[in-house]
Coordinates of C-alpha atoms and ligand atoms in Angstrom, one line a residue:
M1 CA -167.9 162.4 36.4
T2 CA -170.3 165.2 36.8
L3 CA -168.2 168.3 36.3
P4 CA -168.0 168.8 32.5
G5 CA -165.2 171.0 31.3
F6 CA -163.4 171.0 34.6
R7 CA -160.7 173.6 35.0
T8 CA -158.5 174.6 37.9
D9 CA -158.9 178.4 37.5
L10 CA -161.0 180.5 39.9
S11 CA -163.5 181.5 37.2
Y12 CA -164.6 177.8 37.0
A13 CA -165.4 177.8 40.7
N14 CA -167.4 181.0 40.2
E15 CA -169.3 179.4 37.4
L16 CA -170.2 176.5 39.7
D17 CA -171.3 178.9 42.4
D18 CA -173.4 180.9 39.9
A19 CA -175.3 177.6 39.0
D20 CA -175.6 176.5 42.6
P21 CA -179.3 176.5 43.8
L22 CA -178.1 176.6 47.4
G23 CA -175.7 179.6 46.8
S24 CA -177.9 182.1 48.7
V25 CA -178.2 179.9 51.8
R26 CA -174.8 181.0 53.0
G27 CA -176.3 184.5 53.7
Q28 CA -178.4 182.9 56.5
F29 CA -175.3 182.0 58.4
V30 CA -173.0 184.1 60.5
M31 CA -169.5 183.4 59.3
P32 CA -166.6 183.7 61.8
T33 CA -163.8 186.3 61.2
D34 CA -160.3 186.8 62.3
D35 CA -159.4 189.6 64.8
A36 CA -159.2 192.1 62.0
G37 CA -162.7 191.3 60.8
N38 CA -161.7 189.3 57.7
E39 CA -164.1 186.4 57.1
T40 CA -162.5 183.1 58.0
L41 CA -162.4 180.3 55.4
Y42 CA -164.4 178.0 57.5
L43 CA -164.0 174.3 56.6
V44 CA -164.6 172.7 60.0
G45 CA -168.3 172.1 60.1
N46 CA -167.4 168.5 60.8
S47 CA -166.4 169.7 64.3
L48 CA -168.6 172.7 64.9
G49 CA -171.1 174.2 62.5
V50 CA -171.7 177.9 62.3
P51 CA -174.8 179.7 63.6
T52 CA -177.8 180.5 61.5
R53 CA -179.2 184.0 62.0
R54 CA -182.4 182.3 62.8
S55 CA -180.8 180.4 65.7
L56 CA -179.7 183.7 67.2
E57 CA -183.2 185.0 66.8
Y58 CA -185.0 182.0 68.2
V59 CA -182.7 181.7 71.3
N60 CA -183.2 185.4 71.9
N61 CA -187.0 185.0 71.6
E62 CA -187.0 182.4 74.4
L63 CA -184.8 184.4 76.7
T64 CA -187.1 187.4 76.2
R65 CA -190.2 185.3 76.7
W66 CA -188.7 183.8 79.9
G67 CA -188.2 187.4 81.1
S68 CA -191.7 188.4 80.3
V69 CA -193.9 185.4 81.2
G70 CA -191.7 183.5 83.6
V71 CA -192.9 180.0 84.5
R72 CA -196.0 180.4 82.3
G73 CA -193.7 179.9 79.4
H74 CA -193.8 176.1 80.1
F75 CA -197.4 175.9 78.9
E76 CA -198.2 179.1 77.0
S77 CA -198.0 179.7 73.2
D78 CA -197.3 177.4 70.3
L79 CA -193.8 177.2 71.5
A80 CA -194.5 176.2 75.1
W81 CA -191.3 174.9 76.6
T82 CA -192.8 171.5 77.7
T83 CA -193.5 170.7 74.1
Y84 CA -190.9 172.8 72.3
Q85 CA -189.1 169.8 70.8
D86 CA -192.3 168.6 69.1
T87 CA -191.9 171.4 66.6
M88 CA -188.7 169.8 65.3
A89 CA -189.6 166.1 65.5
E90 CA -190.5 165.8 61.8
Q91 CA -187.4 167.6 60.6
M92 CA -185.1 165.6 62.8
A93 CA -186.7 162.3 61.8
A94 CA -186.4 163.2 58.1
L95 CA -182.7 163.7 58.5
V96 CA -182.2 160.1 59.8
G97 CA -184.9 158.3 57.8
A98 CA -187.2 157.7 60.7
S99 CA -190.7 158.4 61.8
S100 CA -191.1 161.1 64.4
D101 CA -192.1 158.5 66.9
E102 CA -188.7 156.9 66.6
V103 CA -186.7 160.0 67.4
V104 CA -186.1 161.9 70.6
I105 CA -184.1 165.1 71.0
M106 CA -182.4 165.1 74.4
N107 CA -179.1 165.2 76.4
S108 CA -175.8 165.0 74.6
L109 CA -174.3 162.3 72.4
T110 CA -172.3 160.3 74.9
V111 CA -175.2 160.3 77.4
N112 CA -177.5 159.0 74.7
L113 CA -175.0 156.3 73.7
H114 CA -175.2 155.2 77.4
L115 CA -179.0 155.3 77.5
M116 CA -179.2 153.3 74.3
L117 CA -176.6 150.7 75.5
I118 CA -178.6 150.3 78.7
S119 CA -181.5 149.2 76.5
F120 CA -179.7 147.4 73.7
Y121 CA -176.8 145.7 75.5
D122 CA -178.4 143.0 77.5
P123 CA -175.6 140.4 77.9
T124 CA -176.1 136.7 78.8
P125 CA -173.2 134.4 79.7
K126 CA -173.1 133.2 76.1
R127 CA -174.0 136.4 74.2
H128 CA -171.9 139.1 75.9
K129 CA -169.7 140.9 73.3
I130 CA -169.9 144.4 71.9
L131 CA -168.3 145.0 68.5
I132 CA -166.8 148.4 67.8
E133 CA -164.0 149.7 65.7
A134 CA -160.4 149.6 67.0
H135 CA -160.0 153.3 66.3
A136 CA -163.4 154.4 67.6
F137 CA -163.9 158.0 68.8
P138 CA -162.6 157.8 72.4
S139 CA -166.0 158.7 73.9
D140 CA -167.7 155.8 72.2
H141 CA -164.9 153.5 73.3
F142 CA -165.1 154.6 76.9
A143 CA -168.9 154.3 76.8
V144 CA -168.8 150.7 75.6
E145 CA -166.0 149.8 78.0
S146 CA -167.8 151.2 81.0
Q147 CA -171.1 149.6 80.0
I148 CA -169.4 146.2 79.9
R149 CA -167.8 146.8 83.3
Q150 CA -171.1 148.0 84.7
R151 CA -172.6 144.5 84.0
G152 CA -169.8 142.9 85.9
L153 CA -168.0 141.8 82.7
D154 CA -164.5 142.3 81.4
P155 CA -163.8 144.5 78.4
T156 CA -160.7 142.3 77.5
T157 CA -163.1 139.4 76.7
S158 CA -166.4 141.2 76.0
M159 CA -165.2 144.1 73.7
V160 CA -164.2 143.1 70.2
F161 CA -162.8 145.2 67.4
V162 CA -162.8 145.7 63.7
T163 CA -159.7 147.3 62.3
P164 CA -158.2 148.3 59.0
R165 CA -155.8 145.8 57.4
D166 CA -152.1 146.4 57.8
G167 CA -151.1 149.3 55.6
E168 CA -154.7 150.5 55.0
E169 CA -156.4 153.4 56.7
T170 CA -160.1 152.6 56.2
L171 CA -162.2 149.6 57.0
R172 CA -163.3 147.1 54.4
N173 CA -167.0 146.4 54.6
D174 CA -166.3 142.7 53.9
D175 CA -164.0 142.6 57.0
I176 CA -166.7 144.0 59.2
L177 CA -169.2 141.5 57.9
A178 CA -166.7 138.7 58.5
A179 CA -166.0 139.8 62.0
I180 CA -169.8 139.8 62.7
A181 CA -170.1 136.3 61.4
E182 CA -167.0 135.2 63.3
H183 CA -168.3 136.3 66.7
G184 CA -171.8 135.0 65.8
D185 CA -173.9 134.0 68.7
E186 CA -171.5 135.6 71.2
L187 CA -172.3 139.0 69.8
A188 CA -174.8 141.0 71.8
T189 CA -174.4 144.5 70.2
I190 CA -172.7 146.3 67.4
L191 CA -171.9 149.9 67.7
L192 CA -170.3 151.5 64.7
P193 CA -170.1 155.0 63.2
G194 CA -172.2 156.0 60.2
V195 CA -169.4 158.1 59.0
Q196 CA -166.0 157.6 60.6
Y197 CA -164.7 160.7 62.3
Y198 CA -161.1 160.5 61.3
T199 CA -161.1 159.1 57.8
G200 CA -164.5 160.3 56.7
Q201 CA -165.4 156.8 55.6
W202 CA -169.2 156.2 55.3
L203 CA -169.9 152.6 56.2
D204 CA -172.4 150.3 54.6
M205 CA -175.0 150.7 57.4
A206 CA -177.6 148.6 55.7
A207 CA -175.3 145.6 55.1
I208 CA -173.9 145.8 58.7
T209 CA -177.4 145.9 60.1
A210 CA -178.5 142.9 58.1
A211 CA -175.3 140.9 59.1
G212 CA -175.8 141.8 62.8
H213 CA -179.4 140.7 62.8
A214 CA -178.4 137.4 61.0
V215 CA -176.4 136.5 64.0
G216 CA -179.0 137.7 66.5
A217 CA -177.2 140.9 67.6
K218 CA -178.6 144.4 68.2
V219 CA -177.2 147.0 65.8
G220 CA -176.7 150.7 66.6
F221 CA -174.9 153.6 64.9
D222 CA -173.2 156.7 66.1
L223 CA -174.3 159.3 63.5
A224 CA -172.2 162.2 64.8
H225 CA -170.6 162.6 61.4
A226 CA -173.4 161.2 59.3
V227 CA -176.4 163.3 60.2
G228 CA -176.8 166.3 58.0
N229 CA -174.0 165.0 55.8
V230 CA -175.1 161.7 54.0
P231 CA -178.5 160.1 53.4
V232 CA -179.5 157.9 56.3
E233 CA -182.4 155.5 56.3
L234 CA -182.5 154.0 59.9
D235 CA -186.0 152.7 59.7
R236 CA -185.7 151.2 56.3
W237 CA -182.4 149.5 57.2
G238 CA -184.0 148.1 60.3
V239 CA -181.3 149.6 62.6
D240 CA -182.2 149.0 66.3
F241 CA -180.9 152.3 67.8
A242 CA -178.7 155.3 67.0
A243 CA -177.5 158.5 68.6
W244 CA -175.9 161.7 67.3
C245 CA -174.9 165.2 68.3
T246 CA -176.2 168.2 66.4
Y247 CA -173.4 170.7 66.8
K248 CA -171.5 169.4 63.8
Y249 CA -173.4 169.4 60.5
L250 CA -176.7 170.5 62.2
N251 CA -175.2 173.7 63.5
S252 CA -176.9 173.7 66.9
G253 CA -174.0 175.4 68.7
P254 CA -171.3 174.2 71.2
G255 CA -172.7 171.5 73.4
G256 CA -176.0 171.5 71.5
V257 CA -178.7 169.0 72.4
A258 CA -178.4 165.5 70.8
G259 CA -180.7 163.0 69.2
A260 CA -181.5 159.3 69.6
F261 CA -183.4 156.8 67.5
V262 CA -185.2 153.7 68.7
N263 CA -186.7 151.4 66.0
Q264 CA -190.5 151.3 66.2
R265 CA -190.4 147.6 66.8
H266 CA -188.9 148.3 70.2
L267 CA -191.0 151.2 71.3
L268 CA -193.7 149.2 73.1
D269 CA -191.4 146.6 74.5
S270 CA -191.7 147.0 78.3
S271 CA -189.2 144.2 78.9
L272 CA -186.3 146.4 77.6
P273 CA -184.1 147.6 80.4
K274 CA -184.3 151.4 80.5
L275 CA -183.2 154.3 82.7
T276 CA -186.3 156.4 83.3
G277 CA -187.3 159.9 84.4
W278 CA -190.4 162.0 84.6
W279 CA -190.0 163.3 81.1
G280 CA -190.6 159.7 79.7
T281 CA -194.0 159.2 81.4
N282 CA -197.4 160.0 80.0
K283 CA -197.7 163.7 79.3
A284 CA -201.4 163.8 80.3
T285 CA -200.7 162.7 83.8
R286 CA -197.1 163.8 84.2
F287 CA -197.9 166.8 86.4
Q288 CA -200.3 164.9 88.6
M289 CA -197.0 163.6 90.2
I290 CA -198.1 160.0 90.4
N291 CA -195.2 157.6 91.0
A292 CA -196.3 155.0 88.5
F293 CA -194.3 155.1 85.2
D294 CA -196.6 155.1 82.2
A295 CA -194.2 155.1 79.2
I296 CA -194.9 157.4 76.4
P297 CA -195.4 155.0 73.4
T298 CA -192.6 156.7 71.4
A299 CA -188.8 157.2 71.7
E300 CA -189.7 160.1 74.1
S301 CA -190.1 157.5 76.8
W302 CA -186.2 157.5 77.0
S303 CA -186.4 161.2 78.0
L304 CA -185.4 161.9 81.5
S305 CA -185.6 165.6 82.2
C306 CA -187.4 168.7 81.1
G307 CA -185.7 169.8 78.0
P308 CA -182.9 172.5 77.4
V309 CA -185.1 175.0 75.7
L310 CA -182.3 177.4 74.7
L311 CA -180.5 174.6 73.0
F312 CA -183.7 173.4 71.4
A313 CA -184.2 177.0 70.0
A314 CA -180.7 177.1 68.6
L315 CA -181.2 173.7 66.9
R316 CA -184.6 174.7 65.6
G317 CA -183.2 177.8 63.8
S318 CA -180.8 175.6 61.9
L319 CA -183.3 172.9 61.1
D320 CA -185.6 175.6 59.6
V321 CA -182.8 176.8 57.4
I322 CA -182.1 173.2 56.3
S323 CA -185.8 172.5 55.6
D324 CA -186.1 175.7 53.6
A325 CA -183.1 174.8 51.6
G326 CA -184.7 171.5 50.5
G327 CA -183.4 169.2 53.2
L328 CA -180.7 166.6 52.9
P329 CA -181.4 165.7 49.3
A330 CA -180.6 169.2 48.1
M331 CA -177.6 169.4 50.4
R332 CA -176.2 166.0 49.3
A333 CA -176.7 166.9 45.6
K334 CA -174.5 169.9 46.0
S335 CA -172.1 168.0 48.3
V336 CA -171.5 165.4 45.7
L337 CA -170.4 168.1 43.2
Q338 CA -168.2 169.8 45.9
I339 CA -166.5 166.5 46.8
E340 CA -165.7 165.7 43.1
Y341 CA -164.5 169.3 42.6
M342 CA -162.2 169.2 45.6
D343 CA -160.9 165.7 44.6
R344 CA -160.0 166.9 41.1
L345 CA -158.4 170.1 42.3
I346 CA -156.2 168.1 44.8
D347 CA -155.3 165.7 41.9
D348 CA -154.3 168.5 39.6
V349 CA -152.8 171.1 41.9
L350 CA -151.5 169.1 45.0
A351 CA -150.4 165.7 43.6
G352 CA -147.5 164.3 45.4
R353 CA -147.9 166.8 48.2
I354 CA -151.3 166.0 49.7
R355 CA -153.0 162.7 49.9
S356 CA -156.6 162.1 51.0
L357 CA -157.2 159.0 53.2
T358 CA -160.9 159.3 52.6
P359 CA -162.4 156.6 50.3
R360 CA -162.8 157.9 46.7
P361 CA -166.2 156.4 45.8
I362 CA -169.0 158.7 46.5
A363 CA -171.1 155.9 48.2
E364 CA -168.3 155.6 50.8
R365 CA -168.0 159.2 52.0
G366 CA -169.6 162.4 53.1
C367 CA -168.2 165.9 52.8
Q368 CA -165.2 165.5 55.1
F369 CA -161.7 165.0 53.7
A370 CA -158.9 163.5 55.7
L371 CA -155.8 165.0 54.3
E372 CA -152.3 163.8 54.9
V373 CA -149.3 166.0 54.0
I374 CA -146.9 163.8 52.0
A375 CA -144.7 166.5 50.5
P376 CA -141.1 165.7 51.3
A377 CA -139.6 168.0 53.9
A378 CA -143.1 169.2 55.0
D379 CA -144.5 168.6 58.5
G380 CA -148.3 168.0 58.7
R381 CA -148.8 169.7 62.0
A382 CA -146.8 172.8 60.8
V383 CA -148.9 173.0 57.6
F384 CA -152.0 172.9 59.8
E385 CA -150.7 175.8 61.9
A386 CA -149.8 177.8 58.8
L387 CA -153.4 177.3 57.6
E388 CA -154.7 178.7 60.8
A389 CA -152.4 181.6 60.5
A390 CA -153.8 182.2 57.1
N391 CA -157.3 182.5 58.5
V392 CA -158.4 179.0 57.5
S393 CA -160.4 176.9 60.0
C394 CA -160.0 173.2 59.6
D395 CA -158.8 170.8 62.2
W396 CA -155.9 168.6 63.1
R397 CA -156.4 165.1 64.4
Y398 CA -153.6 163.0 65.8
P399 CA -151.6 161.2 64.6
N400 CA -151.5 162.7 61.1
V401 CA -154.5 164.2 59.5
I402 CA -155.9 167.6 58.6
R403 CA -159.6 167.3 58.4
A404 CA -161.4 169.8 56.0
A405 CA -165.1 169.6 55.1
P406 CA -166.8 171.8 52.5
V407 CA -170.3 172.0 53.9
P408 CA -172.9 172.5 51.2
L409 CA -175.1 174.8 53.2
Y410 CA -172.5 177.5 53.7
N411 CA -169.3 176.7 51.7
S412 CA -168.9 177.7 48.1
F413 CA -166.9 176.2 45.3
A414 CA -164.8 179.3 45.5
D415 CA -164.0 178.4 49.2
I416 CA -162.7 175.0 48.0
H417 CA -160.6 176.7 45.3
R418 CA -159.2 179.1 47.8
F419 CA -158.3 176.3 50.2
V420 CA -156.4 174.4 47.6
A421 CA -154.7 177.6 46.4
I422 CA -153.5 178.4 49.9
L423 CA -152.2 174.8 50.4
D424 CA -150.4 175.1 47.0
E425 CA -148.6 178.2 48.3
L426 CA -147.8 176.8 51.7
L427 CA -146.5 173.5 50.6
P428 CA -142.9 173.1 49.4
Ligands
PLP1 C1 -168.2 164.4 68.1 C2 -168.3 163.0 68.5 C3 -168.6 162.7 69.9 C4 -168.7 163.7 70.9 O1 -169.5 163.3 72.0 P1 -170.2 164.4 72.9 O2 -170.9 163.5 73.9 O3 -171.1 165.2 72.1 O4 -169.2 165.2 73.5 C5 -168.7 161.3 70.2 N1 -168.5 160.4 69.3 C6 -168.2 160.6 68.0 C7 -168.1 159.5 67.0 C8 -168.1 162.0 67.6 O5 -167.8 162.2 66.3

């Protein structure tokens, strides 16, 4: 326990906010409002983060520059569009525990999952299975299914699943490791989430990677709900590949540009299958228009197209705010306190009416709570709608969960207090 003298009154939340070193960061964000202009209680950064003022400024700068210098913008200034993403490489790499050579910012998440599976799912007659979770995010499921079909294989035999035990909502790490061992030398690739989108469970990525490698499989993670939320050490854990979107905890805006990671031991492997484009070839000769692919010796060789500069600019604004705030260590330190605070408020104020499916131990979760309404005579979906009507943004995920995430960059302890107080009033 890290919250001495815990109390349920608002003044305790205010005391925590007064002591919060990240308290002023909220001022760098534009918070949504309702139609009457009242600030929304925004707890849905797990789905779409809010814009930083800097993102608005940076995007506007590039639009203005486009209008003033036209095509010269590709090469002129420190922020030339052809190399714009280089300015963010270090920041992005730090968030996933990688070197900047191992990270590329491109496309969207599902596209990057496909590009990574092209390279890291190389089935043989014997070793042809991909292991994912039974309740994977649909896009991940579809990507895997279609990759298997694309190789002339059958998902009913080549796609294998880990699932929670009967009566349980979350996965047991031991069950995942047992499934990996069970499929053994038939397992080509493992694709699991860092943090599960529905329950908020943070998997033991290091142990899964080691177990996958022990049977000779490639191991990749979808970091959609992990990046900017929990500490990730892709390089140290030896993960083969990863992909993530940036519009959730990295606040890059709807449809923002995504990231991908390729472990350094694979970067120079020219035998890896790969889909290629002109943005992956040697920058020094790219514009000589020679049709001989000369792979950039970094993860950038997976790049296909000239980059979406307006999306880069939006992301860069947020990454600058994150860096100035002290990066993930500072965010996670606050998040750990917020998680405990919200747990204890739910225990004290909402016991018997709300249950959290998210694992309780801090090493198994990020900032997202998966809340189930268990109050007799209350309907979860109706409670969610009443929250929306009360100017609270969280989200509903079928079949039965209200997801709410206090995001340390812009949510206060008072926000958490208000959320629980509103639920207390709404619930019978
Ligand atoms: C958010 C999310 C996606 C969304 O994919 P896009 O390609 O960005 O639309 C996919 N997978 C997971 C696990 C997610 O959480």
